[in-house]
Amino acid sequence: MQITYHGHSCFELVNEKNILIDPFLSGNPLYNGADVEPDIIAVTHGHSDHLGDTADIASRTGATVVCNHEIAKYLQSEGIMAEIMNIGGVFEIDDVTFAMTEARHSSSINNIHAGGSAAGFVISENSIDGNSNNNDSSIIYHAGDTGLFTDMELIADLHTPEICMLPIGGRYTMNPEDAAIAASWIGADIVIPMHYNTFDSIKQDPMEFVELVGNLCDSEVIIMKPSETIEI
Ligand code: NI
Ligand code: MN
């Protein structure tokens, strides 16, 4: 599968389907304007740097949005097709399985509407139990915006993620130290840092994260540059 990083917390997973996570594009200084054509858009929480351009992209492409109850109701009121799930639940659409995980964070929509609970996703293709049986796909854990919490170990036990995206920016989420501990608990083969260097308030040196992870576990850190695509 291909993974493209559009900066901040926005990733595009391309295999049988095109899955776009947290499409913060307009206003994202790290986004290079590349075209996006998702089949499915997964939204971790309502903050504008995650919900982002979801409504516009879904209107243009007909993509289905997967998100929590509150965000789905908001999007449906705007005429967008949104599938409701919630934390602890598993939902399959188009042979892609989404497990919605806890995230320690808040959520609101346009700073006005209640956004429900913030979340993360474990995403896998062609499976209903979280175990990928498609050799070209990997089990991906996108942690959303979150502080460190010990149930990341439970998420790892339940879903055995192979690739995980962790926020390292600090201030609103984990910093590199906490994210390295998270990486050691999750035990994925590959860890990709996110949610840093978009704004001055979340400036971090990702090389520090590489070193901290190296001290704690065997996971390989891949630092993706904005607009970079990797093949896994
Ligand atoms: Ni947030
Ligand atoms: Mn955020």
PDB file of C-alpha atoms and ligand atoms in Angstrom:
ATOM      1  CA  MET A   1       0.000   0.000   0.000  1.00  0.00           C
ATOM      2  CA  GLN A   2       0.991   3.613  -0.480  1.00  0.00           C
ATOM      3  CA  ILE A   3       0.932   6.168   2.296  1.00  0.00           C
ATOM      4  CA  THR A   4       1.031   9.862   1.427  1.00  0.00           C
ATOM      5  CA  TYR A   5       1.510  12.510   4.107  1.00  0.00           C
ATOM      6  CA  HIS A   6      -0.207  15.830   3.455  1.00  0.00           C
ATOM      7  CA  GLY A   7       1.231  17.420   6.583  1.00  0.00           C
ATOM      8  CA  HIS A   8      -0.119  17.845  10.130  1.00  0.00           C
ATOM      9  CA  SER A   9      -2.281  14.738  10.799  1.00  0.00           C
ATOM     10  CA  CYS A  10      -3.505  14.162   7.252  1.00  0.00           C
ATOM     11  CA  PHE A  11      -2.561  10.863   5.632  1.00  0.00           C
ATOM     12  CA  GLU A  12      -3.836   9.203   2.487  1.00  0.00           C
ATOM     13  CA  LEU A  13      -3.778   5.387   2.419  1.00  0.00           C
ATOM     14  CA  VAL A  14      -3.984   3.961  -1.077  1.00  0.00           C
ATOM     15  CA  ASN A  15      -4.467   0.272  -1.778  1.00  0.00           C
ATOM     16  CA  GLU A  16      -7.741  -1.230  -2.993  1.00  0.00           C
ATOM     17  CA  LYS A  17      -9.425   1.905  -1.713  1.00  0.00           C
ATOM     18  CA  ASN A  18      -8.311   5.465  -1.153  1.00  0.00           C
ATOM     19  CA  ILE A  19      -8.698   6.402   2.504  1.00  0.00           C
ATOM     20  CA  LEU A  20      -8.069   9.958   3.632  1.00  0.00           C
ATOM     21  CA  ILE A  21      -7.563  10.664   7.345  1.00  0.00           C
ATOM     22  CA  ASP A  22      -8.106  14.110   8.915  1.00  0.00           C
ATOM     23  CA  PRO A  23      -8.090  16.188   5.713  1.00  0.00           C
ATOM     24  CA  PHE A  24      -6.883  19.556   6.972  1.00  0.00           C
ATOM     25  CA  LEU A  25      -5.859  21.034   3.602  1.00  0.00           C
ATOM     26  CA  SER A  26      -6.980  24.666   3.280  1.00  0.00           C
ATOM     27  CA  GLY A  27      -5.047  26.653   5.831  1.00  0.00           C
ATOM     28  CA  ASN A  28      -2.513  23.859   6.291  1.00  0.00           C
ATOM     29  CA  PRO A  29       0.871  25.455   5.560  1.00  0.00           C
ATOM     30  CA  LEU A  30       2.398  21.987   4.963  1.00  0.00           C
ATOM     31  CA  TYR A  31      -0.091  20.958   2.251  1.00  0.00           C
ATOM     32  CA  ASN A  32       1.207  21.298  -1.303  1.00  0.00           C
ATOM     33  CA  GLY A  33      -2.160  21.377  -3.068  1.00  0.00           C
ATOM     34  CA  ALA A  34      -2.041  17.797  -4.384  1.00  0.00           C
ATOM     35  CA  ASP A  35      -5.366  16.456  -5.605  1.00  0.00           C
ATOM     36  CA  VAL A  36      -7.205  14.090  -3.279  1.00  0.00           C
ATOM     37  CA  GLU A  37      -9.824  11.583  -4.479  1.00  0.00           C
ATOM     38  CA  PRO A  38     -10.830   9.518  -1.460  1.00  0.00           C
ATOM     39  CA  ASP A  39     -13.408   6.750  -1.318  1.00  0.00           C
ATOM     40  CA  ILE A  40     -13.589   7.105   2.456  1.00  0.00           C
ATOM     41  CA  ILE A  41     -12.675   9.972   4.781  1.00  0.00           C
ATOM     42  CA  ALA A  42     -11.960   9.133   8.439  1.00  0.00           C
ATOM     43  CA  VAL A  43     -12.208  12.017  10.903  1.00  0.00           C
ATOM     44  CA  THR A  44     -10.725  11.625  14.392  1.00  0.00           C
ATOM     45  CA  HIS A  45     -12.384  14.679  15.963  1.00  0.00           C
ATOM     46  CA  GLY A  46     -14.104  17.950  15.207  1.00  0.00           C
ATOM     47  CA  HIS A  47     -11.265  20.454  15.579  1.00  0.00           C
ATOM     48  CA  SER A  48     -10.700  22.395  12.380  1.00  0.00           C
ATOM     49  CA  ASP A  49      -7.168  21.040  11.895  1.00  0.00           C
ATOM     50  CA  HIS A  50      -8.710  17.525  11.574  1.00  0.00           C
ATOM     51  CA  LEU A  51     -12.292  17.863  10.288  1.00  0.00           C
ATOM     52  CA  GLY A  52     -10.743  20.407   7.948  1.00  0.00           C
ATOM     53  CA  ASP A  53     -12.005  20.187   4.353  1.00  0.00           C
ATOM     54  CA  THR A  54     -14.037  17.023   4.936  1.00  0.00           C
ATOM     55  CA  ALA A  55     -17.384  18.475   3.835  1.00  0.00           C
ATOM     56  CA  ASP A  56     -16.002  20.030   0.627  1.00  0.00           C
ATOM     57  CA  ILE A  57     -14.055  16.922  -0.370  1.00  0.00           C
ATOM     58  CA  ALA A  58     -16.970  14.591   0.384  1.00  0.00           C
ATOM     59  CA  SER A  59     -19.354  16.812  -1.618  1.00  0.00           C
ATOM     60  CA  ARG A  60     -16.987  16.851  -4.585  1.00  0.00           C
ATOM     61  CA  THR A  61     -16.006  13.166  -4.598  1.00  0.00           C
ATOM     62  CA  GLY A  62     -18.988  11.419  -3.030  1.00  0.00           C
ATOM     63  CA  ALA A  63     -16.687   9.911  -0.415  1.00  0.00           C
ATOM     64  CA  THR A  64     -18.308   8.483   2.691  1.00  0.00           C
ATOM     65  CA  VAL A  65     -17.175   9.960   5.982  1.00  0.00           C
ATOM     66  CA  VAL A  66     -16.522   7.685   8.972  1.00  0.00           C
ATOM     67  CA  CYS A  67     -16.627   9.510  12.296  1.00  0.00           C
ATOM     68  CA  ASN A  68     -18.341   9.749  15.657  1.00  0.00           C
ATOM     69  CA  HIS A  69     -22.025  10.416  16.244  1.00  0.00           C
ATOM     70  CA  GLU A  70     -21.810  14.159  16.789  1.00  0.00           C
ATOM     71  CA  ILE A  71     -19.628  14.918  13.764  1.00  0.00           C
ATOM     72  CA  ALA A  72     -21.714  12.598  11.569  1.00  0.00           C
ATOM     73  CA  LYS A  73     -24.951  14.354  12.587  1.00  0.00           C
ATOM     74  CA  TYR A  74     -23.363  17.712  11.826  1.00  0.00           C
ATOM     75  CA  LEU A  75     -22.135  16.534   8.400  1.00  0.00           C
ATOM     76  CA  GLN A  76     -25.468  14.871   7.578  1.00  0.00           C
ATOM     77  CA  SER A  77     -27.193  18.190   8.320  1.00  0.00           C
ATOM     78  CA  GLU A  78     -24.943  19.674   5.627  1.00  0.00           C
ATOM     79  CA  GLY A  79     -25.995  16.958   3.171  1.00  0.00           C
ATOM     80  CA  ILE A  80     -22.844  14.843   3.521  1.00  0.00           C
ATOM     81  CA  MET A  81     -22.932  11.018   3.640  1.00  0.00           C
ATOM     82  CA  ALA A  82     -21.491  10.093   7.033  1.00  0.00           C
ATOM     83  CA  GLU A  83     -21.384   6.734   8.795  1.00  0.00           C
ATOM     84  CA  ILE A  84     -21.657   6.862  12.566  1.00  0.00           C
ATOM     85  CA  MET A  85     -19.446   4.858  14.868  1.00  0.00           C
ATOM     86  CA  ASN A  86     -18.062   5.394  18.317  1.00  0.00           C
ATOM     87  CA  ILE A  87     -15.196   4.468  20.601  1.00  0.00           C
ATOM     88  CA  GLY A  88     -14.766   0.717  21.056  1.00  0.00           C
ATOM     89  CA  GLY A  89     -16.825  -0.002  17.962  1.00  0.00           C
ATOM     90  CA  VAL A  90     -15.790  -1.660  14.708  1.00  0.00           C
ATOM     91  CA  PHE A  91     -17.340  -0.779  11.369  1.00  0.00           C
ATOM     92  CA  GLU A  92     -16.669  -2.228   7.938  1.00  0.00           C
ATOM     93  CA  ILE A  93     -17.278  -0.360   4.710  1.00  0.00           C
ATOM     94  CA  ASP A  94     -16.049  -1.282   1.206  1.00  0.00           C
ATOM     95  CA  ASP A  95     -13.907  -4.106   2.672  1.00  0.00           C
ATOM     96  CA  VAL A  96     -12.113  -1.638   4.942  1.00  0.00           C
ATOM     97  CA  THR A  97     -12.442  -2.130   8.683  1.00  0.00           C
ATOM     98  CA  PHE A  98     -12.345   0.801  11.073  1.00  0.00           C
ATOM     99  CA  ALA A  99     -11.974   0.330  14.814  1.00  0.00           C
ATOM    100  CA  MET A 100     -12.507   3.575  16.693  1.00  0.00           C
ATOM    101  CA  THR A 101     -10.145   3.930  19.641  1.00  0.00           C
ATOM    102  CA  GLU A 102      -9.962   6.172  22.643  1.00  0.00           C
ATOM    103  CA  ALA A 103      -7.957   9.400  22.454  1.00  0.00           C
ATOM    104  CA  ARG A 104      -7.307  11.703  25.391  1.00  0.00           C
ATOM    105  CA  HIS A 105      -8.340  15.003  23.888  1.00  0.00           C
ATOM    106  CA  SER A 106     -11.380  17.235  23.366  1.00  0.00           C
ATOM    107  CA  SER A 107     -13.554  17.866  20.328  1.00  0.00           C
ATOM    108  CA  SER A 108     -15.825  20.598  19.013  1.00  0.00           C
ATOM    109  CA  ILE A 109     -17.084  21.636  15.595  1.00  0.00           C
ATOM    110  CA  ASN A 110     -16.549  25.213  14.380  1.00  0.00           C
ATOM    111  CA  ASN A 111     -15.955  26.058  18.047  1.00  0.00           C
ATOM    112  CA  ILE A 112     -19.749  26.038  18.427  1.00  0.00           C
ATOM    113  CA  HIS A 113     -21.188  22.526  18.180  1.00  0.00           C
ATOM    114  CA  ALA A 114     -20.341  19.778  20.641  1.00  0.00           C
ATOM    115  CA  GLY A 115     -18.048  17.355  18.836  1.00  0.00           C
ATOM    116  CA  GLY A 116     -18.400  14.274  21.006  1.00  0.00           C
ATOM    117  CA  SER A 117     -15.263  12.466  22.109  1.00  0.00           C
ATOM    118  CA  ALA A 118     -11.995  12.694  20.253  1.00  0.00           C
ATOM    119  CA  ALA A 119     -10.811   9.361  18.876  1.00  0.00           C
ATOM    120  CA  GLY A 120      -8.219   7.454  16.926  1.00  0.00           C
ATOM    121  CA  PHE A 121      -8.637   4.715  14.316  1.00  0.00           C
ATOM    122  CA  VAL A 122      -7.198   1.302  13.616  1.00  0.00           C
ATOM    123  CA  ILE A 123      -7.710   0.721   9.906  1.00  0.00           C
ATOM    124  CA  SER A 124      -7.306  -2.565   8.053  1.00  0.00           C
ATOM    125  CA  GLU A 125      -8.497  -3.927   4.741  1.00  0.00           C
ATOM    126  CA  ASN A 126     -10.405  -7.147   3.951  1.00  0.00           C
ATOM    127  CA  SER A 127     -10.961  -8.210   7.503  1.00  0.00           C
ATOM    128  CA  ILE A 128     -13.625  -7.971  10.136  1.00  0.00           C
ATOM    129  CA  ASP A 129     -11.517  -8.792  13.167  1.00  0.00           C
ATOM    130  CA  GLY A 130      -8.710  -6.275  12.828  1.00  0.00           C
ATOM    131  CA  ASN A 131      -6.296  -8.832  11.352  1.00  0.00           C
ATOM    132  CA  SER A 132      -5.285  -8.055   7.832  1.00  0.00           C
ATOM    133  CA  ASN A 133      -5.339 -10.971   5.425  1.00  0.00           C
ATOM    134  CA  ASN A 134      -4.392  -8.911   2.412  1.00  0.00           C
ATOM    135  CA  ASN A 135      -0.627  -9.056   1.910  1.00  0.00           C
ATOM    136  CA  ASP A 136      -0.553  -5.631   0.314  1.00  0.00           C
ATOM    137  CA  SER A 137      -2.251  -3.917   3.205  1.00  0.00           C
ATOM    138  CA  SER A 138      -1.087  -3.166   6.708  1.00  0.00           C
ATOM    139  CA  ILE A 139      -2.895  -2.584   9.958  1.00  0.00           C
ATOM    140  CA  ILE A 140      -2.651   1.145  10.561  1.00  0.00           C
ATOM    141  CA  TYR A 141      -3.207   2.913  13.892  1.00  0.00           C
ATOM    142  CA  HIS A 142      -3.741   6.666  13.578  1.00  0.00           C
ATOM    143  CA  ALA A 143      -3.854   7.901  17.173  1.00  0.00           C
ATOM    144  CA  GLY A 144      -5.552  11.231  16.414  1.00  0.00           C
ATOM    145  CA  ASP A 145      -4.785  14.036  18.846  1.00  0.00           C
ATOM    146  CA  THR A 146      -4.078  12.511  22.224  1.00  0.00           C
ATOM    147  CA  GLY A 147      -2.165  12.601  25.436  1.00  0.00           C
ATOM    148  CA  LEU A 148      -0.390   9.476  26.602  1.00  0.00           C
ATOM    149  CA  PHE A 149      -2.654   6.816  28.151  1.00  0.00           C
ATOM    150  CA  THR A 150      -1.887   3.276  29.236  1.00  0.00           C
ATOM    151  CA  ASP A 151      -4.774   1.730  27.294  1.00  0.00           C
ATOM    152  CA  MET A 152      -2.629   2.202  24.202  1.00  0.00           C
ATOM    153  CA  GLU A 153      -1.322  -1.194  25.341  1.00  0.00           C
ATOM    154  CA  LEU A 154      -4.867  -2.553  25.140  1.00  0.00           C
ATOM    155  CA  ILE A 155      -5.273  -1.097  21.645  1.00  0.00           C
ATOM    156  CA  ALA A 156      -2.042  -2.868  20.666  1.00  0.00           C
ATOM    157  CA  ASP A 157      -3.218  -6.171  22.196  1.00  0.00           C
ATOM    158  CA  LEU A 158      -6.596  -5.999  20.470  1.00  0.00           C
ATOM    159  CA  HIS A 159      -5.516  -4.800  17.045  1.00  0.00           C
ATOM    160  CA  THR A 160      -1.752  -5.506  16.608  1.00  0.00           C
ATOM    161  CA  PRO A 161      -1.050  -2.423  14.505  1.00  0.00           C
ATOM    162  CA  GLU A 162       1.912  -2.688  12.134  1.00  0.00           C
ATOM    163  CA  ILE A 163       2.203   1.016  11.367  1.00  0.00           C
ATOM    164  CA  CYS A 164       1.236   3.774  13.749  1.00  0.00           C
ATOM    165  CA  MET A 165       0.984   7.530  13.406  1.00  0.00           C
ATOM    166  CA  LEU A 166       1.585   9.381  16.672  1.00  0.00           C
ATOM    167  CA  PRO A 167       1.330  13.105  17.466  1.00  0.00           C
ATOM    168  CA  ILE A 168       4.574  14.541  18.828  1.00  0.00           C
ATOM    169  CA  GLY A 169       3.947  18.295  18.777  1.00  0.00           C
ATOM    170  CA  GLY A 170       3.353  18.755  22.504  1.00  0.00           C
ATOM    171  CA  ARG A 171       1.146  21.476  23.991  1.00  0.00           C
ATOM    172  CA  TYR A 172      -2.125  19.991  22.609  1.00  0.00           C
ATOM    173  CA  THR A 173      -0.971  16.371  22.429  1.00  0.00           C
ATOM    174  CA  MET A 174       1.929  14.135  23.443  1.00  0.00           C
ATOM    175  CA  ASN A 175       5.417  15.515  23.032  1.00  0.00           C
ATOM    176  CA  PRO A 176       8.324  13.407  21.687  1.00  0.00           C
ATOM    177  CA  GLU A 177       9.069  11.917  25.139  1.00  0.00           C
ATOM    178  CA  ASP A 178       5.488  10.780  25.733  1.00  0.00           C
ATOM    179  CA  ALA A 179       5.074   9.634  22.131  1.00  0.00           C
ATOM    180  CA  ALA A 180       8.206   7.483  22.433  1.00  0.00           C
ATOM    181  CA  ILE A 181       6.663   5.770  25.465  1.00  0.00           C
ATOM    182  CA  ALA A 182       3.481   5.286  23.429  1.00  0.00           C
ATOM    183  CA  ALA A 183       5.527   3.748  20.612  1.00  0.00           C
ATOM    184  CA  SER A 184       7.130   1.311  23.062  1.00  0.00           C
ATOM    185  CA  TRP A 185       3.700   0.236  24.325  1.00  0.00           C
ATOM    186  CA  ILE A 186       2.192  -0.126  20.854  1.00  0.00           C
ATOM    187  CA  GLY A 187       5.114  -2.076  19.398  1.00  0.00           C
ATOM    188  CA  ALA A 188       4.338  -1.383  15.736  1.00  0.00           C
ATOM    189  CA  ASP A 189       6.965  -2.174  13.107  1.00  0.00           C
ATOM    190  CA  ILE A 190       6.880   1.409  11.857  1.00  0.00           C
ATOM    191  CA  VAL A 191       6.076   4.657  13.665  1.00  0.00           C
ATOM    192  CA  ILE A 192       5.378   7.884  11.776  1.00  0.00           C
ATOM    193  CA  PRO A 193       5.355  11.150  13.771  1.00  0.00           C
ATOM    194  CA  MET A 194       2.648  13.716  13.017  1.00  0.00           C
ATOM    195  CA  HIS A 195       1.030  16.897  14.365  1.00  0.00           C
ATOM    196  CA  TYR A 196       4.273  18.895  14.619  1.00  0.00           C
ATOM    197  CA  ASN A 197       5.915  21.867  12.852  1.00  0.00           C
ATOM    198  CA  THR A 198       2.637  22.972  11.281  1.00  0.00           C
ATOM    199  CA  PHE A 199       2.539  25.986  13.582  1.00  0.00           C
ATOM    200  CA  ASP A 200       5.068  27.658  15.891  1.00  0.00           C
ATOM    201  CA  SER A 201       3.173  26.301  18.914  1.00  0.00           C
ATOM    202  CA  ILE A 202       3.988  22.698  17.983  1.00  0.00           C
ATOM    203  CA  LYS A 203       7.603  23.024  16.849  1.00  0.00           C
ATOM    204  CA  GLN A 204       9.610  19.850  17.415  1.00  0.00           C
ATOM    205  CA  ASP A 205      12.736  18.166  16.103  1.00  0.00           C
ATOM    206  CA  PRO A 206      11.596  14.761  14.830  1.00  0.00           C
ATOM    207  CA  MET A 207      15.186  13.471  15.146  1.00  0.00           C
ATOM    208  CA  GLU A 208      14.776  13.764  18.896  1.00  0.00           C
ATOM    209  CA  PHE A 209      11.765  11.439  18.591  1.00  0.00           C
ATOM    210  CA  VAL A 210      13.859   8.982  16.561  1.00  0.00           C
ATOM    211  CA  GLU A 211      16.471   8.896  19.318  1.00  0.00           C
ATOM    212  CA  LEU A 212      13.932   8.514  22.128  1.00  0.00           C
ATOM    213  CA  VAL A 213      12.130   5.662  20.362  1.00  0.00           C
ATOM    214  CA  GLY A 214      15.475   3.991  19.692  1.00  0.00           C
ATOM    215  CA  ASN A 215      16.183   4.030  23.434  1.00  0.00           C
ATOM    216  CA  LEU A 216      12.897   2.309  24.264  1.00  0.00           C
ATOM    217  CA  CYS A 217      11.971  -0.161  21.545  1.00  0.00           C
ATOM    218  CA  ASP A 218      12.713  -1.687  18.152  1.00  0.00           C
ATOM    219  CA  SER A 219      10.076   0.194  16.169  1.00  0.00           C
ATOM    220  CA  GLU A 220      11.465   1.933  13.105  1.00  0.00           C
ATOM    221  CA  VAL A 221      10.631   5.645  12.915  1.00  0.00           C
ATOM    222  CA  ILE A 222       9.928   6.955   9.429  1.00  0.00           C
ATOM    223  CA  ILE A 223       9.896  10.741   9.260  1.00  0.00           C
ATOM    224  CA  MET A 224       7.653  11.605   6.352  1.00  0.00           C
ATOM    225  CA  LYS A 225       8.106  14.971   4.704  1.00  0.00           C
ATOM    226  CA  PRO A 226       4.885  16.760   3.797  1.00  0.00           C
ATOM    227  CA  SER A 227       3.673  15.566   0.357  1.00  0.00           C
ATOM    228  CA  GLU A 228       5.959  12.524   0.517  1.00  0.00           C
ATOM    229  CA  THR A 229       4.616   9.102  -0.490  1.00  0.00           C
ATOM    230  CA  ILE A 230       6.047   5.832   0.783  1.00  0.00           C
ATOM    231  CA  GLU A 231       5.315   2.295  -0.330  1.00  0.00           C
ATOM    232  CA  ILE A 232       4.946  -0.235   2.482  1.00  0.00           C
TER     233      ILE A 232
HETATM  234 NI    NI B   1      -7.487  18.611  18.324  1.00  0.00          NI
HETATM  235 MN    MN B   2      -5.013  18.970  16.327  1.00  0.00          MN
END
